[in-house]
Amino acid sequence: MSSIIQLLPDHVANQIAAGEVVQRPASVVKELLENSVDAGSTDIKLIVKDAGKTLIQVIDNGKGMNVADARLCFERHATSKIRHAEDLFELGTKGFRGEALASIAAIAHVEMKTKQEQDELGTHIVIEGSKFVTQDVAVLPKGTSFSVKNLFFNIPARRNFLKSDTVEFRHIVDEFERVALAHPNIGFVLYHNGSEMFNLSIANQRQRIVGVFGGKTNEKLVPIKESTEIVSIEGFVVKPEFAKKSKGEQFFFVNDRFIKSGYLHHAITAAYEGLLKDGCKPGYFIYLDVPPNTIDINIHPTKTEIKFDDEHALYAILRSSVKHSLGQFNVAPVLDFERDANLDTPYNYEGKDAAMPTVNVDRSFNPFAPDDTPVKTAHSSSSGRYSPPSYSKVDKGASWESLYTGLTSEVDEPQGMNFEEEEVTGSLFNDGDVEKAVQQTYQIHKKYIVSPIKSGMVIIDQKRAHQRVLYEQFLKNITVQNGSSQQLLFPLMLHYSKTEVELIKEMSGALVNTGFVFTQINDDSIEVSGLPVNVPESEVSILLEELISDLQQEVPDSSFSQSDSIAKSMARSLAVKTGVQLTEKEQENMVNSLFACKEADVSPFNKPTFITISVEDLDKRFAI
């Protein structure tokens, strides 16, 4: 009987490993950027075409590789980071398993050019699906250039599972931002389809954050710094008034490596207790420095999750540090009964010398000199009939009535003019003449609307019903391109990051059809001069933020589907919320608008909008 267990061929094993390492183009970007960082580069350039499906190229000025290393780096488990198993607990670099380049070469066309500084010539290698095609000597600059073309060319099933270019490029930008924020001492440039997206020069932490997320980010940041035996904490937290409802601008870095930790995120959320609005999430850029032997970074394939030795102490230190920074910079209220806010020195006057007050003295003034000037009042007449007596000539013992002696009325009543008193004759309609209107709808717990029908009654969820009404309205405006707009007296200037502005540019056509009017769209800001009729001015910023957040996660390929996503997102943001009191007229309008929709029974998110209860059902409930 033949053996059941067999060794896998190398090309099959490489493709299986690639499935773990390379999930999408962003995974390739992450591995190549981290290799360039480990190579000691000071300038890294990332070039992407078609969201990485056609080309991903990383060019750096690192130390490069010699001929033997250039060939050996594509072998499985070939690494320069570790020699013994104990080295896993003293890691100070990014990658260490030696699987990345072998996995990438198994599913793409790879071209690598590398040269060390002391060598005269470099090495040029071409690999297609783990097969070495050519290896030549070439004249190259110092560093390494790594090109990955036609990703998943030999695994079409994996390629079909990729999302749209917008979604895939968003993941690439996420990985680029994480590496760039972790290493402000390295310059980064990102090109997508020939256009420059980012050009980040060498800077400090604050300048790098501002360079990635736009100039307005600078005023949002509150510095945080703490040093203990367990951990050293540096970075910034975002002021509570700039907190967003979407998950963004939340970064943890441990030893210059980006991680995700719900436990540490809860520590920061606890520090913001009582400062955030409902539904808002804090933003932060926290850099943690811990001893390498106190963490385990090998518990997750993408190395984005880390196991700490003493999580409870780290939680307490992080929470208290954030709370201290918020209080130190007067972001959070401070309980100090001895402090008088009126005695605080304004920032504009801090450090200035106090100006001595000057006193002006009228040396010719005599308080005992007689005053013969009559007092002029508003009642003095130019005709000379009446001139009130001067206050200085009135006897001190005289009563105050003497001031008005001789005052006569100069205003005569007009003759022959009678004023008719307004007589209240009662209401315009008598109660018996007009029947009182019978209320047709009722609101229960500020959540449901009850309306009677012939067979019983219908109970409507006001939030879902309004979502359906707004969704069909927005979708019709986008499709027919007849959305009405209301012009703003003062245009709104809204600030976003470069990637968010690019996303707004992409969906600007659909937004214009709903009623938005964009005066100008810059690299990090947009100006809005017109809004859809049912969008209040105060909700514009929140609406666009939620719309960007939704579309970053799931923007479909077709324009119709993109319009559908925009209509759904806007309907969800603008729909009346649970807990809002509606007037009788608003309730009736909601019911009539809902049943005028094409699909009134479900919301845009396929949830029921109403239920019906027949009279028979009610009779059964009361049956004995």
XYZ file of C-alpha atoms in Angstrom:
624
model
C 0.000 0.000 0.000
C 1.406 3.383 -1.004
C 2.043 6.128 1.524
C -0.738 8.587 2.165
C 1.426 11.454 3.440
C 3.596 13.147 0.832
C 5.787 16.211 0.716
C 4.324 19.152 -1.158
C 6.252 20.483 -4.143
C 8.009 23.796 -3.526
C 5.801 25.811 -5.871
C 2.634 24.519 -4.135
C 4.052 25.208 -0.668
C 5.009 28.737 -1.745
C 1.503 29.435 -3.017
C -0.025 28.190 0.231
C 2.348 30.409 2.215
C 1.461 33.300 -0.077
C -2.168 32.881 0.909
C -1.206 33.625 4.516
C 1.249 36.439 3.842
C -0.281 38.162 0.773
C -3.985 38.753 1.212
C -4.231 41.813 -1.048
C -1.892 44.377 -2.717
C -1.602 46.249 0.588
C 0.100 43.185 2.103
C 2.862 43.422 -0.516
C 3.257 47.142 0.176
C 3.617 46.479 3.903
C 6.313 43.808 3.449
C 8.366 45.810 0.946
C 8.213 49.054 2.946
C 9.277 47.270 6.126
C 12.197 45.639 4.300
C 13.315 49.085 3.107
C 13.090 50.452 6.649
C 15.151 47.541 8.002
C 17.756 48.211 5.299
C 18.555 51.570 6.905
C 17.011 53.730 4.177
C 16.523 57.459 4.578
C 14.437 57.935 1.427
C 11.725 55.504 0.268
C 9.558 55.882 -2.824
C 6.374 53.856 -3.429
C 4.896 53.690 -6.948
C 1.471 52.062 -7.444
C -0.646 51.485 -10.564
C -4.258 50.334 -10.597
C -4.337 50.013 -6.799
C -1.398 47.592 -6.902
C -2.992 45.072 -9.273
C -0.723 46.093 -12.139
C 2.393 47.414 -10.395
C 3.816 47.882 -6.911
C 7.336 49.309 -6.861
C 9.403 50.303 -3.828
C 12.690 52.175 -4.333
C 15.028 52.896 -1.402
C 18.575 54.090 -0.751
C 19.369 51.433 1.858
C 22.473 49.289 2.162
C 21.433 46.886 -0.602
C 22.540 43.256 -1.117
C 25.403 41.445 -2.766
C 24.937 38.784 -5.431
C 24.591 35.856 -3.024
C 22.083 37.619 -0.761
C 20.064 38.813 -3.750
C 19.550 35.222 -4.879
C 19.097 33.796 -1.395
C 16.435 36.291 -0.252
C 13.815 34.566 -2.412
C 14.243 31.221 -0.649
C 11.760 30.214 2.061
C 12.774 30.938 5.662
C 15.844 32.850 4.513
C 16.328 35.777 6.887
C 19.028 38.051 8.217
C 17.078 38.942 11.375
C 17.431 35.841 13.582
C 19.982 33.068 14.137
C 18.544 31.257 17.163
C 15.070 30.739 18.581
C 15.936 33.060 21.479
C 16.373 35.923 19.006
C 12.583 36.033 18.576
C 12.329 37.693 21.986
C 14.932 40.389 21.276
C 13.676 41.607 17.906
C 14.221 45.210 16.933
C 13.304 44.924 13.252
C 10.091 44.479 11.252
C 10.078 41.201 9.364
C 11.965 38.175 10.608
C 10.387 34.978 9.249
C 11.891 35.073 5.764
C 8.643 34.180 4.013
C 7.617 37.496 2.455
C 9.761 37.656 -0.706
C 9.382 33.932 -1.419
C 5.587 34.200 -1.120
C 5.397 37.332 -3.270
C 7.595 35.789 -5.973
C 5.301 32.732 -6.102
C 2.226 34.707 -7.229
C 3.603 37.620 -9.266
C 6.198 38.800 -11.779
C 9.034 40.165 -9.666
C 11.966 42.293 -10.749
C 14.669 43.285 -8.258
C 17.632 45.635 -8.701
C 20.064 46.007 -5.819
C 23.579 47.287 -5.189
C 25.775 47.860 -2.154
C 27.716 51.083 -1.747
C 31.169 49.477 -1.941
C 30.346 47.482 -5.099
C 30.863 48.878 -8.576
C 28.043 46.899 -10.172
C 24.686 45.697 -8.884
C 22.447 42.682 -9.459
C 19.311 42.521 -11.632
C 17.006 39.507 -11.070
C 13.694 38.637 -12.793
C 11.377 35.965 -11.324
C 7.987 34.766 -12.602
C 5.984 32.482 -10.346
C 8.999 31.312 -8.257
C 10.997 30.568 -11.414
C 14.238 32.492 -11.969
C 14.121 33.926 -15.493
C 17.280 36.038 -15.625
C 20.069 37.201 -13.350
C 22.378 39.876 -14.767
C 24.954 42.409 -13.671
C 23.846 46.022 -14.076
C 24.933 49.575 -13.343
C 22.683 50.692 -10.510
C 22.558 53.326 -7.754
C 22.994 52.356 -4.129
C 19.955 50.693 -2.590
C 17.209 48.354 -3.794
C 14.360 48.646 -6.290
C 11.676 45.960 -5.978
C 8.889 45.739 -8.608
C 5.864 43.441 -8.275
C 3.761 43.178 -11.448
C 0.527 41.307 -12.247
C -0.288 40.175 -8.734
C -2.083 36.796 -8.552
C -1.516 36.211 -12.278
C -1.340 32.435 -11.726
C -4.190 32.310 -9.151
C -7.160 33.926 -10.934
C -9.566 32.863 -8.166
C -7.644 34.977 -5.641
C -7.567 37.912 -8.051
C -11.338 37.764 -8.479
C -11.799 38.189 -4.726
C -10.085 41.582 -4.735
C -12.294 44.620 -4.139
C -12.582 47.708 -6.304
C -9.561 49.914 -6.978
C -10.832 52.516 -4.504
C -11.056 50.036 -1.641
C -7.731 48.346 -2.433
C -5.928 51.672 -2.752
C -7.392 52.754 0.578
C -5.787 49.710 2.203
C -2.486 50.587 0.529
C -2.686 54.124 1.900
C -3.426 52.726 5.373
C -0.242 50.631 5.305
C 1.758 53.538 3.901
C 0.517 55.884 6.635
C 1.318 53.388 9.386
C 4.917 52.948 8.251
C 5.373 56.677 7.599
C 3.999 57.663 11.015
C 6.207 55.108 12.771
C 9.380 56.473 11.114
C 9.367 60.284 10.848
C 13.171 60.151 10.394
C 12.664 58.679 6.898
C 11.350 60.538 3.852
C 8.434 58.892 2.011
C 6.864 59.550 -1.407
C 3.752 57.855 -2.819
C 2.675 57.926 -6.484
C -0.588 56.418 -7.735
C -1.246 56.175 -11.491
C 1.354 58.852 -12.159
C 0.052 61.443 -9.674
C 1.804 62.310 -6.427
C -0.316 61.540 -3.381
C 2.193 62.091 -0.542
C 5.602 63.731 -0.338
C 6.778 63.521 3.265
C 10.209 64.911 4.116
C 12.218 63.980 7.215
C 10.554 65.604 10.250
C 9.598 65.116 13.890
C 6.518 63.259 15.081
C 4.175 66.243 15.077
C 5.269 67.438 11.631
C 4.849 63.934 10.215
C 1.300 63.674 11.582
C 0.433 67.073 10.102
C 2.021 66.081 6.777
C -0.111 62.950 6.550
C -3.457 64.298 7.775
C -3.333 67.962 6.717
C -2.397 71.316 8.223
C -5.561 71.656 10.348
C -4.489 68.626 12.379
C -1.878 70.700 14.223
C -4.455 72.574 16.297
C -6.191 69.324 17.296
C -3.210 67.679 18.986
C -2.462 67.562 22.707
C 1.043 66.225 23.543
C 1.485 63.340 25.944
C 4.746 62.152 27.515
C 5.457 59.769 30.374
C 8.437 57.612 31.293
C 8.383 54.665 33.722
C 10.336 51.473 34.239
C 7.660 49.486 32.402
C 7.027 51.728 29.393
C 7.939 55.088 27.890
C 4.973 56.902 26.320
C 5.130 59.716 23.775
C 2.727 61.032 21.201
C -0.436 63.039 20.909
C -4.142 62.747 21.630
C -6.864 64.636 19.765
C -8.906 67.271 21.602
C -12.429 66.083 22.465
C -14.160 68.713 20.324
C -12.491 67.255 17.206
C -13.499 63.643 17.897
C -15.179 61.863 14.993
C -17.893 59.252 14.854
C -15.904 57.156 12.398
C -12.904 55.038 13.328
C -9.943 57.031 12.132
C -6.780 58.656 13.400
C -6.265 55.923 15.994
C -2.682 54.671 16.000
C -0.689 52.607 18.486
C 3.018 52.043 17.860
C 5.069 49.672 20.016
C 8.818 49.894 19.370
C 8.081 51.628 16.033
C 5.671 48.881 14.969
C 1.973 49.559 14.335
C -0.355 47.396 16.433
C -4.057 47.025 17.179
C -5.152 46.630 20.782
C -8.736 46.885 21.984
C -7.481 46.709 25.573
C -5.264 49.793 25.245
C -7.952 51.566 23.224
C -10.306 51.098 26.163
C -7.721 52.744 28.430
C -7.734 55.889 26.300
C -11.523 55.882 26.023
C -11.708 55.706 29.818
C -9.434 58.761 30.071
C -11.894 60.705 27.863
C -14.836 59.815 30.095
C -17.330 62.667 30.207
C -15.551 64.679 27.479
C -16.840 63.048 24.274
C -20.219 63.430 22.611
C -22.404 60.382 22.158
C -21.093 58.102 19.438
C -17.767 59.927 19.035
C -14.454 58.107 19.303
C -11.151 59.612 20.504
C -8.237 60.102 18.157
C -4.664 59.427 19.196
C -1.106 58.826 18.002
C 0.600 56.920 20.829
C 4.215 55.710 20.641
C 5.107 53.084 23.267
C 8.679 51.981 23.962
C 8.939 48.769 25.957
C 11.769 46.241 26.480
C 11.677 43.722 23.595
C 11.760 40.755 25.969
C 8.468 41.838 27.593
C 6.350 41.459 24.433
C 5.511 38.662 21.988
C 4.917 39.884 18.435
C 4.577 36.448 16.857
C 0.992 35.706 17.876
C -0.617 36.993 14.641
C 0.328 36.368 10.977
C 0.319 40.083 10.135
C 2.113 40.956 13.412
C -0.466 43.651 14.214
C -1.344 42.122 17.582
C 1.113 41.928 20.472
C 1.054 40.080 23.774
C 2.311 42.141 26.742
C 3.715 40.663 29.930
C 1.949 43.122 32.255
C -1.110 44.504 30.506
C -2.815 45.757 33.661
C 0.047 48.060 34.635
C 0.310 49.324 31.062
C -3.425 50.034 31.050
C -3.221 52.087 34.246
C -0.154 54.054 33.136
C -1.633 54.877 29.730
C -4.986 55.937 31.156
C -3.474 58.214 33.783
C -1.002 59.739 31.288
C -3.745 60.683 28.832
C -5.927 62.075 31.595
C -3.018 64.108 32.965
C -2.270 65.631 29.546
C -5.912 66.555 28.961
C -6.021 68.285 32.342
C -2.594 69.937 32.011
C -3.547 71.678 28.763
C -6.969 72.735 30.101
C -8.793 70.384 27.774
C -10.445 68.591 30.685
C -11.962 70.470 33.661
C -9.738 70.690 36.723
C -11.215 70.589 40.225
C -9.322 73.361 42.043
C -11.267 75.419 44.580
C -8.364 77.832 45.242
C -7.908 78.842 41.613
C -9.388 82.129 40.394
C -9.786 82.157 36.619
C -9.949 85.984 36.619
C -6.315 86.126 37.740
C -5.001 84.023 34.819
C -2.583 85.899 32.583
C -3.720 85.972 28.937
C -1.312 84.403 26.458
C -0.862 87.714 24.599
C 0.383 89.474 27.736
C 2.544 86.695 29.082
C 6.148 87.872 29.479
C 5.348 91.578 28.907
C 6.161 94.313 31.426
C 3.271 95.951 33.228
C 2.441 99.481 32.030
C 2.228 102.130 34.793
C -1.167 103.902 34.902
C -1.305 107.655 34.228
C -3.490 110.192 36.052
C -4.717 113.398 34.336
C -5.336 116.327 36.747
C -7.257 119.527 35.884
C -5.384 122.069 38.019
C -7.802 124.924 37.149
C -10.799 123.136 38.675
C -12.294 124.866 41.768
C -15.069 122.961 43.512
C -16.135 126.055 45.521
C -16.633 128.367 42.558
C -20.316 129.452 42.008
C -22.007 127.869 39.027
C -24.323 130.305 37.167
C -24.870 128.134 34.126
C -28.476 126.937 33.958
C -29.002 123.224 33.652
C -30.279 122.189 30.253
C -32.685 119.327 30.078
C -34.530 117.544 27.369
C -37.700 119.543 28.239
C -36.192 122.983 27.538
C -38.071 124.767 24.766
C -36.573 126.872 22.050
C -39.660 129.149 22.032
C -38.900 130.518 25.490
C -42.251 129.579 27.043
C -40.685 127.464 29.700
C -37.203 127.249 31.123
C -36.767 124.936 34.105
C -34.994 126.361 37.089
C -31.335 125.643 37.566
C -30.558 122.987 40.154
C -27.974 125.278 41.720
C -30.614 127.972 42.416
C -33.100 125.684 44.136
C -33.270 126.097 47.881
C -31.801 123.240 49.737
C -34.879 122.961 51.934
C -37.311 122.967 49.035
C -39.001 119.762 48.102
C -38.363 118.000 44.821
C -41.791 119.098 43.540
C -40.453 122.650 43.205
C -38.356 121.520 40.273
C -41.508 121.123 38.204
C -43.151 124.451 39.184
C -44.553 126.278 36.151
C -44.481 123.212 33.949
C -47.486 123.212 31.610
C -48.484 120.758 28.984
C -47.643 121.959 25.477
C -49.302 119.026 23.757
C -52.976 119.690 23.071
C -55.383 116.879 22.520
C -56.568 116.712 18.886
C -60.183 117.779 18.439
C -62.911 115.589 17.000
C -60.949 112.370 17.260
C -62.450 109.413 19.051
C -60.678 106.138 19.697
C -62.760 103.026 19.355
C -61.960 100.357 21.878
C -61.198 96.956 20.486
C -63.907 94.609 21.614
C -63.285 90.892 21.838
C -66.230 89.206 20.204
C -65.045 85.618 20.737
C -63.466 83.042 18.434
C -63.811 83.190 14.702
C -65.626 79.871 14.605
C -67.981 78.593 17.237
C -67.269 75.182 18.660
C -70.568 73.915 17.356
C -69.952 75.089 13.777
C -66.677 73.246 13.120
C -66.101 69.630 14.024
C -62.822 68.860 15.697
C -60.376 66.970 13.484
C -59.837 63.414 14.579
C -56.169 62.561 15.078
C -55.199 59.748 12.712
C -51.691 58.982 13.991
C -50.112 58.535 17.411
C -46.456 58.381 18.473
C -45.389 55.807 21.058
C -42.196 56.237 23.111
C -40.854 58.680 20.491
C -40.000 55.674 18.338
C -43.097 54.211 16.691
C -46.003 55.760 14.810
C -49.383 54.026 15.073
C -51.984 54.610 12.384
C -55.397 52.921 12.060
C -56.342 51.030 8.886
C -59.496 49.196 7.820
C -58.289 45.792 8.945
C -56.683 46.979 12.187
C -53.664 49.184 12.693
C -50.137 49.640 11.364
C -47.098 50.322 13.577
C -44.236 52.145 11.812
C -40.608 52.489 12.923
C -40.035 56.216 12.339
C -36.263 55.920 11.840
C -36.394 53.119 9.272
C -39.365 54.690 7.502
C -37.566 57.985 7.120
C -34.475 56.162 5.844
C -36.574 54.552 3.094
C -38.127 57.893 2.123
C -34.788 59.717 1.988
C -33.034 56.818 0.221
C -35.475 56.756 -2.696
C -35.430 60.543 -2.878
C -31.606 60.753 -3.023
C -31.333 57.841 -5.447
C -33.858 59.478 -7.757
C -31.984 62.797 -7.631
C -28.669 61.095 -8.424
C -30.128 59.064 -11.288
C -32.303 61.769 -12.852
C -29.812 64.534 -11.921
C -32.459 66.979 -10.730
C -31.577 67.520 -7.080
C -32.552 70.956 -5.795
C -30.018 73.021 -3.881
C -30.139 75.850 -1.365
C -27.336 78.402 -1.594
C -25.403 79.355 1.531
C -24.857 83.001 2.432
C -21.374 82.168 3.701
C -19.637 79.144 2.073
C -18.361 76.385 4.356
C -14.643 75.522 4.349
C -14.093 71.913 5.472
C -10.661 70.330 6.001
C -9.778 66.697 5.263
C -6.740 64.547 4.591
C -5.481 64.081 1.036
C -6.961 60.622 0.665
C -10.349 61.819 1.907
C -10.296 64.717 -0.567
C -9.518 62.269 -3.386
C -12.525 60.209 -2.369
C -14.745 63.317 -2.348
C -13.486 64.176 -5.848
C -14.430 60.705 -7.041
C -17.993 60.911 -5.747
C -18.468 64.665 -6.350
C -20.624 63.992 -9.425
C -23.189 62.018 -7.434
C -23.109 64.567 -4.591
C -23.725 67.436 -7.017
C -26.776 65.597 -8.367
C -28.211 65.398 -4.829
C -27.866 69.177 -4.382
C -24.315 69.807 -3.158
C -22.404 72.684 -4.767
C -18.597 72.632 -4.446
C -16.938 75.968 -5.157
C -13.398 74.595 -4.949
C -11.653 71.367 -3.973
C -8.045 71.752 -2.821
C -5.487 69.184 -1.667
C -6.608 69.244 1.970
C -9.863 71.238 1.994
C -13.146 71.753 0.152
C -15.491 74.735 -0.047
C -19.240 74.064 -0.068
C -21.552 76.856 -1.239
C -24.789 74.904 -1.715
C -26.592 72.070 0.095
C -29.538 69.765 -0.601
C -32.803 71.218 0.628
C -33.260 68.804 3.536
C -29.639 68.962 4.780
C -29.066 71.480 7.616
C -25.823 73.436 7.576
C -24.770 72.104 10.974
C -24.917 68.495 9.725
C -22.712 68.920 6.637
C -19.397 68.071 8.292
C -20.827 65.029 10.105
C -22.615 63.854 6.953
C -19.490 63.981 4.789
C -17.359 62.285 7.466
C -19.796 59.380 7.758
C -20.106 59.208 3.974
C -16.319 59.036 3.580
C -16.091 56.378 6.278
C -18.756 54.228 4.607
C -17.301 54.536 1.134
C -13.747 53.820 2.278
C -14.897 50.384 3.364
C -17.260 49.392 0.571
C -17.206 51.381 -2.644
C -18.438 49.073 -5.428
C -17.122 49.141 -8.986
C -20.112 50.339 -10.985
C -21.257 53.943 -10.878
C -24.835 52.897 -10.154
C -23.738 50.872 -7.129
C -21.612 53.785 -5.941
C -24.658 56.046 -6.224
C -26.640 53.463 -4.282
C -24.040 53.476 -1.483
C -24.036 57.279 -1.358
C -27.839 57.383 -1.155
C -27.841 54.780 1.643
C -25.188 56.593 3.644
C -26.909 59.980 3.338
C -30.276 58.484 4.245
C -28.851 56.856 7.359
C -27.145 60.088 8.468
C -30.099 62.422 7.883
C -32.993 60.199 8.964
C -34.936 61.222 12.072
C -33.502 59.443 15.083
C -35.248 57.411 17.737
C -36.304 59.657 20.621
C -37.359 62.650 18.507
C -40.851 63.988 19.183
C -42.874 64.418 15.985
C -45.888 66.672 15.587
C -49.166 65.314 14.290
C -48.552 66.830 10.882
C -45.033 65.342 10.725
C -46.411 61.930 11.647
C -49.025 62.044 8.899
C -46.433 63.225 6.404
C -44.140 60.360 7.383
C -46.918 57.794 6.878
C -47.993 59.218 3.526
C -44.407 59.506 2.256
C -43.560 55.952 3.296
C -46.473 54.311 1.498
C -45.713 56.393 -1.591
C -42.324 54.637 -1.885
C -41.692 51.764 -4.275
C -40.550 49.372 -1.537
C -42.227 50.694 1.580
C -42.014 47.466 3.573
C -38.215 47.447 4.096
C -35.558 50.046 4.869
C -32.534 50.561 2.574
C -30.727 48.035 4.799
C -33.404 45.313 4.357
C -35.029 45.730 7.753
C -38.834 45.947 8.168
C -40.259 49.460 8.367
C -43.707 48.554 9.722
C -45.880 45.749 11.025
C -49.660 45.341 10.888
C -51.955 44.072 13.617
C -55.423 43.026 12.501
C -58.610 43.315 14.509
C -58.768 39.511 14.666
C -55.366 39.453 16.374
C -56.588 41.950 18.928
C -59.759 39.932 19.481
C -57.671 36.840 20.145
C -55.676 38.699 22.772
C -58.888 39.642 24.614
C -60.508 36.244 24.192
C -61.148 34.355 27.394
